[in-house]
Coordinates of C-alpha atoms and ligand atoms in Angstrom, one line a residue:
X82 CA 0.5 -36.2 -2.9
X83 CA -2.4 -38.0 -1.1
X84 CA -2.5 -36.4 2.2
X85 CA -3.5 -32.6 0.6
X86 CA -1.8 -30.5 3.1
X87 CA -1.6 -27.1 3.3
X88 CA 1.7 -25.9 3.0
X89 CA 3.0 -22.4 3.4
X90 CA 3.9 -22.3 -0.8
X91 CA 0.2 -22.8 -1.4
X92 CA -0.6 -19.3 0.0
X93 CA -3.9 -20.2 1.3
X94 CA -5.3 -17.4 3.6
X95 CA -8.4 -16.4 5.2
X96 CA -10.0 -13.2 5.8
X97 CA -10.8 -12.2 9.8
X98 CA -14.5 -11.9 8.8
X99 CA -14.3 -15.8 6.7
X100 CA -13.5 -18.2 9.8
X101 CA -14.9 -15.3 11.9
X102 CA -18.2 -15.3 10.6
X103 CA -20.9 -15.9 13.4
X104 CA -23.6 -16.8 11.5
X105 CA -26.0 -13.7 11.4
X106 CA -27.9 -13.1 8.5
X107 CA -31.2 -11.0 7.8
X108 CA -33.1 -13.6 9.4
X109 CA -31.7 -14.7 12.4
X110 CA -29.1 -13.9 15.2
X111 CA -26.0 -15.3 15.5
X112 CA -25.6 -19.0 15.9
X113 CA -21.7 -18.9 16.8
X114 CA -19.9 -16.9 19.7
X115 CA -18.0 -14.1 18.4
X116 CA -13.9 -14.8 18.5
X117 CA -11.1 -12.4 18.8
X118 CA -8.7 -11.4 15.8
X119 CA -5.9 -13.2 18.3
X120 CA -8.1 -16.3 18.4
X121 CA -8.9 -16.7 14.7
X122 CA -5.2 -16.4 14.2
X123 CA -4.4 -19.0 16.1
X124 CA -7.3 -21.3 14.4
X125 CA -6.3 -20.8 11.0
X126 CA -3.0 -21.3 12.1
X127 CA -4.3 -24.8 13.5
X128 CA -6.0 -25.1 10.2
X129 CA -2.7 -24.7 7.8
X130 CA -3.3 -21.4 6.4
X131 CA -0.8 -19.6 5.1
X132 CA -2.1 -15.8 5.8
X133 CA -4.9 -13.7 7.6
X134 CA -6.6 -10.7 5.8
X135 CA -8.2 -8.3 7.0
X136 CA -10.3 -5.2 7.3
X137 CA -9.8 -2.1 9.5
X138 CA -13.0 -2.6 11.5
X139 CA -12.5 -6.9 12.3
X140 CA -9.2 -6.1 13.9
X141 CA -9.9 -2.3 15.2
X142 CA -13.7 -1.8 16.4
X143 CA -14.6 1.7 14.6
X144 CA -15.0 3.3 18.1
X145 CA -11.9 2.1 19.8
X146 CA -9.6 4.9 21.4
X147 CA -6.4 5.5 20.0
X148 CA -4.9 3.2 23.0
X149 CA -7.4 0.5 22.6
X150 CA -6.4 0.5 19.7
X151 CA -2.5 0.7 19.9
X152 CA -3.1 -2.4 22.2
X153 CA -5.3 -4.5 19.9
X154 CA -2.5 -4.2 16.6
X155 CA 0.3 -4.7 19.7
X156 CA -1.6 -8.3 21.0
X157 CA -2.9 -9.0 16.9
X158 CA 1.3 -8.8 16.3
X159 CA 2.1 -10.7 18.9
X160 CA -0.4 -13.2 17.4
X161 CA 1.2 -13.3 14.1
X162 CA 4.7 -14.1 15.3
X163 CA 3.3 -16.5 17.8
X164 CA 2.4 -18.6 14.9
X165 CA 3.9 -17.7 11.7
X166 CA 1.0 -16.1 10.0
X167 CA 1.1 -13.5 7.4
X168 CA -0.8 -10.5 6.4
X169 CA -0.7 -10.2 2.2
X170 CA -3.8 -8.5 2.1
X171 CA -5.8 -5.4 3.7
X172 CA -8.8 -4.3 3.1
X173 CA -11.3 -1.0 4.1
X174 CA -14.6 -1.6 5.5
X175 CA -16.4 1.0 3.5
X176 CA -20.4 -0.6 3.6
X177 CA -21.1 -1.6 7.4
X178 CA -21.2 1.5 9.1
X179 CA -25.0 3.7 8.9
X180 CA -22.6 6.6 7.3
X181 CA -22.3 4.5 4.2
X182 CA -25.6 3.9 4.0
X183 CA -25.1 5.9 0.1
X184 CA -22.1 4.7 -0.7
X185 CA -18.5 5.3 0.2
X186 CA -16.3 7.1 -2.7
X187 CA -19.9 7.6 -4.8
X188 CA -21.9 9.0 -1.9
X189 CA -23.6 12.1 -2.8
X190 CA -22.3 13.5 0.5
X191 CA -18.8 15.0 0.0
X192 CA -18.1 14.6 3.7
X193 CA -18.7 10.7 3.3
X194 CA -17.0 11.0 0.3
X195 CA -13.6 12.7 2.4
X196 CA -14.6 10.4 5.5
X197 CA -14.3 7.6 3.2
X198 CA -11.0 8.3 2.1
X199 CA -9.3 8.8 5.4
X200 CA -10.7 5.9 6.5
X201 CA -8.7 3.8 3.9
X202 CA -5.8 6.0 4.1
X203 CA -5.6 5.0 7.9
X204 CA -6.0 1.4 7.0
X205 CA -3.7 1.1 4.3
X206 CA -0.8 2.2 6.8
X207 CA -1.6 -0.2 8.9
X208 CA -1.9 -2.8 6.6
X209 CA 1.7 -1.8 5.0
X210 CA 2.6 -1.8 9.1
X211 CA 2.0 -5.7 8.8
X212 CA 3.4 -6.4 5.5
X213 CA 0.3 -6.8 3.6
X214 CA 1.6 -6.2 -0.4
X215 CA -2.2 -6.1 -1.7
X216 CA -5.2 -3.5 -0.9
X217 CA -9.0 -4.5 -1.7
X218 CA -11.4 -2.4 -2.6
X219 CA -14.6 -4.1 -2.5
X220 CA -17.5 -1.5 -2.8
X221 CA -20.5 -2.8 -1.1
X222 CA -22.5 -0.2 -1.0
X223 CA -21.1 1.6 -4.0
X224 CA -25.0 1.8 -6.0
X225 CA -28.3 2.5 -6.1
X226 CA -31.7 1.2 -5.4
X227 CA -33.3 3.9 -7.5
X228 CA -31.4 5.8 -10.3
X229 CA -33.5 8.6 -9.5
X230 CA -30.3 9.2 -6.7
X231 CA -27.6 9.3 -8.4
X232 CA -26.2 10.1 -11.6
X233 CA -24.3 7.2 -12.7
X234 CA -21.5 9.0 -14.6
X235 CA -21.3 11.0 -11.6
X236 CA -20.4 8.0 -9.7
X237 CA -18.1 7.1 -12.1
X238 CA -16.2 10.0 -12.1
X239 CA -16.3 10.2 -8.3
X240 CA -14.9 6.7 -8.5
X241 CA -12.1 7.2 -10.7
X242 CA -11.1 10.5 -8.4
X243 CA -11.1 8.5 -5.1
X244 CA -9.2 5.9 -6.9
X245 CA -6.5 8.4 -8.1
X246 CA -6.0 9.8 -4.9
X247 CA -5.5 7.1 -3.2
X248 CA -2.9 5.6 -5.6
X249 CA -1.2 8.9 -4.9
X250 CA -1.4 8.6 -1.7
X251 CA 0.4 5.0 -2.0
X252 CA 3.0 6.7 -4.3
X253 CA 3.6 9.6 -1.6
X254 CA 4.2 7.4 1.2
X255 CA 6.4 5.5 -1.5
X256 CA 4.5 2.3 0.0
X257 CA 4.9 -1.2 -2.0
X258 CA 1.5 -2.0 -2.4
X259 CA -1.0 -2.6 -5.3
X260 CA -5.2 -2.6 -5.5
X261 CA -7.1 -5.1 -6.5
X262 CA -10.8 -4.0 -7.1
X263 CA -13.8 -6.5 -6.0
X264 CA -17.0 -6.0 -8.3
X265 CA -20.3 -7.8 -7.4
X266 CA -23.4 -7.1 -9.2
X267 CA -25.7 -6.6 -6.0
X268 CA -26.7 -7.1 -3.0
X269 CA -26.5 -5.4 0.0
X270 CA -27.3 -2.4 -2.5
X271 CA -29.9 -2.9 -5.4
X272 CA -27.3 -2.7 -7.7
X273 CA -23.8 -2.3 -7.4
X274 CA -21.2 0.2 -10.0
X275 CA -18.5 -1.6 -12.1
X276 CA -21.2 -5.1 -11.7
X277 CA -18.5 -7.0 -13.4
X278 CA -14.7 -8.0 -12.8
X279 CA -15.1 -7.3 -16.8
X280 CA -16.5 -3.9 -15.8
X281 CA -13.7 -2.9 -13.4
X282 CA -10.9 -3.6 -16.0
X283 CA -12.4 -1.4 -18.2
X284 CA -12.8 1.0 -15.1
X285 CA -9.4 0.4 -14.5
X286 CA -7.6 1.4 -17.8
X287 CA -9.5 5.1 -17.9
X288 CA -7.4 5.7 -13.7
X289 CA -3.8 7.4 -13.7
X290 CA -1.7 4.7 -12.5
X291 CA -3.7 1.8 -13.9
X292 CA -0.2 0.1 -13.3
X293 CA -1.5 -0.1 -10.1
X294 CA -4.5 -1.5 -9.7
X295 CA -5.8 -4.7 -10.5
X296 CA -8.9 -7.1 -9.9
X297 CA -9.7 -9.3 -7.1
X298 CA -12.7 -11.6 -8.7
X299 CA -14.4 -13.9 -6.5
X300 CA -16.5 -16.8 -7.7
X301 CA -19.7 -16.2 -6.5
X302 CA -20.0 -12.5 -7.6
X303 CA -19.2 -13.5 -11.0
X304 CA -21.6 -16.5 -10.5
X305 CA -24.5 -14.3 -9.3
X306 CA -24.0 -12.1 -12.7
X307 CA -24.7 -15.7 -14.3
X308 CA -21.3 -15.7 -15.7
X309 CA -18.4 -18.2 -16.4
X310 CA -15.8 -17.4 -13.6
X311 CA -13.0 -19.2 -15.3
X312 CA -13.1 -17.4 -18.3
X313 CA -13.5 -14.1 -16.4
X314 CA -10.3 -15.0 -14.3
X315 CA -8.5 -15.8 -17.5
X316 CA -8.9 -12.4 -18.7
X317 CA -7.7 -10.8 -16.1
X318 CA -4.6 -13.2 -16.2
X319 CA -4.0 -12.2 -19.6
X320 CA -4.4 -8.6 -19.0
X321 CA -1.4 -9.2 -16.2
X322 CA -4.6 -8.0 -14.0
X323 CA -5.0 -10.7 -11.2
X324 CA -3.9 -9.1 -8.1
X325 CA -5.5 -11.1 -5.9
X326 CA -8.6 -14.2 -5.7
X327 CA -11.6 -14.8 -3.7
X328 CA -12.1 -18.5 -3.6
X329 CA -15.5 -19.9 -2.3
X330 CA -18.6 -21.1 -4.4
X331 CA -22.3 -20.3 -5.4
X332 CA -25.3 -21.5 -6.9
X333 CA -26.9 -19.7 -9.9
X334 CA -29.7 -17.9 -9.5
X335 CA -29.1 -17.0 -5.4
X336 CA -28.2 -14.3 -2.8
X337 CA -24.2 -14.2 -2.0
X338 CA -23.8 -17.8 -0.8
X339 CA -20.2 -17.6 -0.2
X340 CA -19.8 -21.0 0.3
X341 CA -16.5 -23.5 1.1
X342 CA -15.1 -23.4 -2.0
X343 CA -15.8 -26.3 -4.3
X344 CA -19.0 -27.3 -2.4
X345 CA -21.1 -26.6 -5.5
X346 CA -19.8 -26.9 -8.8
X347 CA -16.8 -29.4 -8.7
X348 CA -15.9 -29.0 -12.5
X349 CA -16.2 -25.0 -12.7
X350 CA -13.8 -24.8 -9.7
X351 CA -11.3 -27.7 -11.5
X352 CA -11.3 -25.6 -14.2
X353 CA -10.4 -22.5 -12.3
X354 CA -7.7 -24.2 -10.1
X355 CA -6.2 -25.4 -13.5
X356 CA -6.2 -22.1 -14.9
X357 CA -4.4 -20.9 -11.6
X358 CA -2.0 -23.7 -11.3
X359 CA -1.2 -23.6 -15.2
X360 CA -0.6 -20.4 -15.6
X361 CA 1.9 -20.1 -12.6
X362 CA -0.4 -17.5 -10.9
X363 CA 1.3 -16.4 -7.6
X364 CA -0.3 -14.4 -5.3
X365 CA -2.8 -15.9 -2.6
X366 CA -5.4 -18.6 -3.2
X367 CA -8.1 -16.5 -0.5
X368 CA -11.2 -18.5 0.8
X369 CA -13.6 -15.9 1.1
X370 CA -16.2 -18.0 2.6
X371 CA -17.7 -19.1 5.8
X372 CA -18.9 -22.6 7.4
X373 CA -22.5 -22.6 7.4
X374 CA -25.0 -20.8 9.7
X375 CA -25.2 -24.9 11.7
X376 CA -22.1 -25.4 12.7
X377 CA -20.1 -25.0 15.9
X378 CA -16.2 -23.9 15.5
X379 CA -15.1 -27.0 14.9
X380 CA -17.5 -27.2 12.2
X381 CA -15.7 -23.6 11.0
X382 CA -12.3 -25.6 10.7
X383 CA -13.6 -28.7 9.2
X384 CA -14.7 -25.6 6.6
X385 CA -11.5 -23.8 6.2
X386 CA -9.6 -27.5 5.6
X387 CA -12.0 -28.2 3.4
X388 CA -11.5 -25.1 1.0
X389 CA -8.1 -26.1 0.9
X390 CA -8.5 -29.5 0.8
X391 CA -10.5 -29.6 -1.8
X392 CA -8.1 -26.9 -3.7
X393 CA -5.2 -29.2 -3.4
X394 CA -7.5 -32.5 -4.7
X395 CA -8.2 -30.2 -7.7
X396 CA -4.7 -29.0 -8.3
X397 CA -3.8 -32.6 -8.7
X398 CA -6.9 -33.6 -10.9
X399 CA -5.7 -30.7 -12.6
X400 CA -2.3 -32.5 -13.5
X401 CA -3.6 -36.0 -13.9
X402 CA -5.6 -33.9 -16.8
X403 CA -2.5 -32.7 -18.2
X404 CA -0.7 -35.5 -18.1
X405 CA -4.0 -38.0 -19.7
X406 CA -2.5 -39.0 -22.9
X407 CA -6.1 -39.6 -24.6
X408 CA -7.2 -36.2 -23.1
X409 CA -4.0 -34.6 -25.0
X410 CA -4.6 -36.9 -28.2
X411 CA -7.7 -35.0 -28.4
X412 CA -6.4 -31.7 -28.1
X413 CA -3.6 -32.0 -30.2
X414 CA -5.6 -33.3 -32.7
X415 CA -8.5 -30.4 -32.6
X416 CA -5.4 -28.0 -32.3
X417 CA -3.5 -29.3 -35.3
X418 CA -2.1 -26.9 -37.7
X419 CA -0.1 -27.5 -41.3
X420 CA 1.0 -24.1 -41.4
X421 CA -0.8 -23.4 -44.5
X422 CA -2.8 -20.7 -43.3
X423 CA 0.1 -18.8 -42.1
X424 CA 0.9 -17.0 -45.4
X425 CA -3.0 -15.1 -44.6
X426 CA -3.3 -14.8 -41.1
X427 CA -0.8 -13.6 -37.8
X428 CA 0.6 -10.0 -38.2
X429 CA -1.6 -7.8 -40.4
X430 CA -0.1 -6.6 -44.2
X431 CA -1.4 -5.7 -47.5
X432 CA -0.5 -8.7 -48.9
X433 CA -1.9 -11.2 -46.6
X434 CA -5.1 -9.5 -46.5
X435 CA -5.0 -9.4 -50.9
X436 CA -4.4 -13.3 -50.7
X437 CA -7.0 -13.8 -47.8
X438 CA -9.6 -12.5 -49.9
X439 CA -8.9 -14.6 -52.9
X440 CA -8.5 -18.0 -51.1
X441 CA -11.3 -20.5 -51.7
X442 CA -12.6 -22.4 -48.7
X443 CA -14.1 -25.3 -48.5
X444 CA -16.9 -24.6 -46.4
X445 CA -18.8 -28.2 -45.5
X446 CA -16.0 -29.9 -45.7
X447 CA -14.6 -27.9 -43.2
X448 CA -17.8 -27.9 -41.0
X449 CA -18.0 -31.7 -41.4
X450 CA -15.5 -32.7 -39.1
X451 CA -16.2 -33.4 -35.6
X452 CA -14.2 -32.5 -33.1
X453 CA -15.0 -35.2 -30.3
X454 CA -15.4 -32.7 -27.4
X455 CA -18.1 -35.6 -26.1
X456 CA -15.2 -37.7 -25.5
X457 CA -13.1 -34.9 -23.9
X458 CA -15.2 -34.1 -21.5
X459 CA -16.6 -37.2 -20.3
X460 CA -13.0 -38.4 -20.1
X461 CA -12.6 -35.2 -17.7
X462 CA -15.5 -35.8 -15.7
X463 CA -14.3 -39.2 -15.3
X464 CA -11.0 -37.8 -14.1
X465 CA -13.3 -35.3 -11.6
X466 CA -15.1 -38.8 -10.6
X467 CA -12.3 -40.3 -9.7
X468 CA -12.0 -43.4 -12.0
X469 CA -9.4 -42.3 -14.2
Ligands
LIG1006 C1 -17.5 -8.9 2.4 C2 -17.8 -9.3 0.9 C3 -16.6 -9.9 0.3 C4 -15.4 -8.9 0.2 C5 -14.9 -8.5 1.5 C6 -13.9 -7.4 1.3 S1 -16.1 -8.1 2.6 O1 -17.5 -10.0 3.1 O2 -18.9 -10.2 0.8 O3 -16.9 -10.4 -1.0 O4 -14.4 -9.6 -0.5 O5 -14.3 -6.2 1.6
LIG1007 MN1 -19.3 -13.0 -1.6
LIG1008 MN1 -15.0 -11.3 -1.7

């Protein structure tokens, strides 16, 4: 595997808004001419991707007439079979328009509140209309700048209610389709609800269907909250959780970078793709990210290969680590187990614990052995280097 293609089992997709992304920011205008939904599928198309996600207002302006818009899905459709793209993932935009200015589903106005919630009911049929399987909720705007506003169990509760409706809706329509919930800790608001992907699995377990929903954790979010994105992602693997993945990258310490994935921190995103690739996950490795504010749109596809590029360099790293007999000397080593602790420990009974509490332990003995974790991961960072 040298020539790190994409292919279509790699699920690699972009959002409209990733490879669409012009270039605005607070600062300055737009350094890119804006392209049509139908264009951007046929560039990511060019590109290798797999799928195109999107959200109600990149495909459908929120002002379009019902025929302007009946033509845009009719020409975006035509799009998709023209080039073999799929749709696994929809999403609402619920933070761009003035009205949301509060909030969406926490807004203190119950007619943004019910506004909000038509919105995505409209948007998840048409995202079920193109076979999308996944529904994002990413709540931009879902905070506060002052707590003086809003009540924050209010806004949980108000949270929890939209999120219950909704999955009835999904049920009522009998619709195939899960929800994978986006947390970031700020930014555009002063603070964001449920800051955490941590947060929103907690979130998650108090809803009706909790069956039903699930996380979608993206990397810089998590590394904005200054946290470890890998171990993040593997609880949510282990909690059967992971609906879906934003892949891109971040500094510490910054504003939302959303950078090409990789671009940053080489072994936190080797660790992830190992993570993903070892655990079999299966749903769509997303890039959502954009090219930088300098480049033209061949700049924006030398981007989107890269993210996928660099994904597939990983996922073979990732093997070449697995496969590393000294690596695995290590491990099995550090992991090595006589059995003899098994008549205390495992399932939980009276007698285990009675024995537990008798048992002597060494103690410096125990603490005196080093465990050669130096060795381990320089051996993996000559592996990331390239010289192993
Ligand atoms: C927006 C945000 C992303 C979310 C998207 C889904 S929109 O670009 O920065 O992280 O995933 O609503
Ligand atoms: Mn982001
Ligand atoms: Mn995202």
């Amino acid at each position: 595997m040298t020539e790190y293609l994409p292919k279509p089992e790699h699920k690699f997709t972009f959002g409209l808004w990733t490879v669409g992304n012009t270039g605005r920011d607070p600062f300055g205008e737009p350094t890119r001419a804006k392209k049509s939904p139908v264009e951007i599928v046929h560039l990511l198309a060019e590109v290798g991707a797999w799928g195109v996600n999107f959200h109600d207002d990149d495909l459908i302006p929120i002002n379009a007439t019902p025929s302007e818009r009946a033509t845009i899905i009719k020409d975006f459709k035509k799009a998709l079979a023209d080039t073999g793209l799929v749709v696994p993932m929809a999403t609402t935009n619920l933070f761009g328009d003035p009205i949301f200015k509060d909030g969406a589903f926490t807004s203190n106005d119950p007619k943004v509140r019910a506004y909000a919630l038509q919105k995505v009911m409209t948007n998840i049929d048409l995202g079920v209309e193109l076979g999308a399987k996944v529904y994002v909720f990413w709540g931009g705007r879902e905070g506060t700048e002052t707590d003086a506003s809003k009540d924050p169990i209010t806004s949980t509760k108000r949270m929890r209610e939209a999120m219950n409706y909704l999955c009835e809706y999904v049920k009522d329509q009998k619709y195939d389709l899960k929800f994978a919930l986006e947390a970031k800790p700020n930014e555009p608001r002063g603070d964001i609800y449920n800051a955490t992907t941590g947060h929103m699995l907690g979130f998650i377990a108090t809803l009706d269907h909790p069956e039903m929903v699930g996380v979608n954790p993206e990397v810089a979010h998590e590394h904005m909250a200054g946290l470890n994105f890998t171990h993040n992602v593997a609880q949510a693997l282990d909690a059967g959780k992971l609906f879906h993945i934003d892949l891109n990258d971040q500094s510490f310490g910054r504003f939302d970078q959303d950078y090409r994935f990789g671009m940053v921190n080489q072994k936190a995103a080797f660790f992830l793709v190992k993570l993903l690739e070892d655990n079999k996950y299966d749903g769509s490795r997303h890039f959502d990210a954009h090219a930088y504010r300098t480049e033209d749109y061949e700049g924006v596809k030398n981007f989107a290969r890269g993210c996928m590029r660099t994904y597939l360099i990983l996922k073979e790293k990732a093997a070449r680590w697995n496969a590393d007999k000294e690596i695995q000397g290590i491990l099995a080593e550090v992991n090595a187990d006589d059995g003899s602790m098994n008549k205390f420990m495992g399932k939980y009974s009276t007698d285990k614990a009675k024995a537990l509490k008798q048992q002597v332990f060494d103690r410096p003995a125990i603490a005196a052995r080093g465990l050669d974790y130096e060795r381990l991961d320089q051996l993996t960072v000559e592996i990331l280097l390239g010289v192993r």
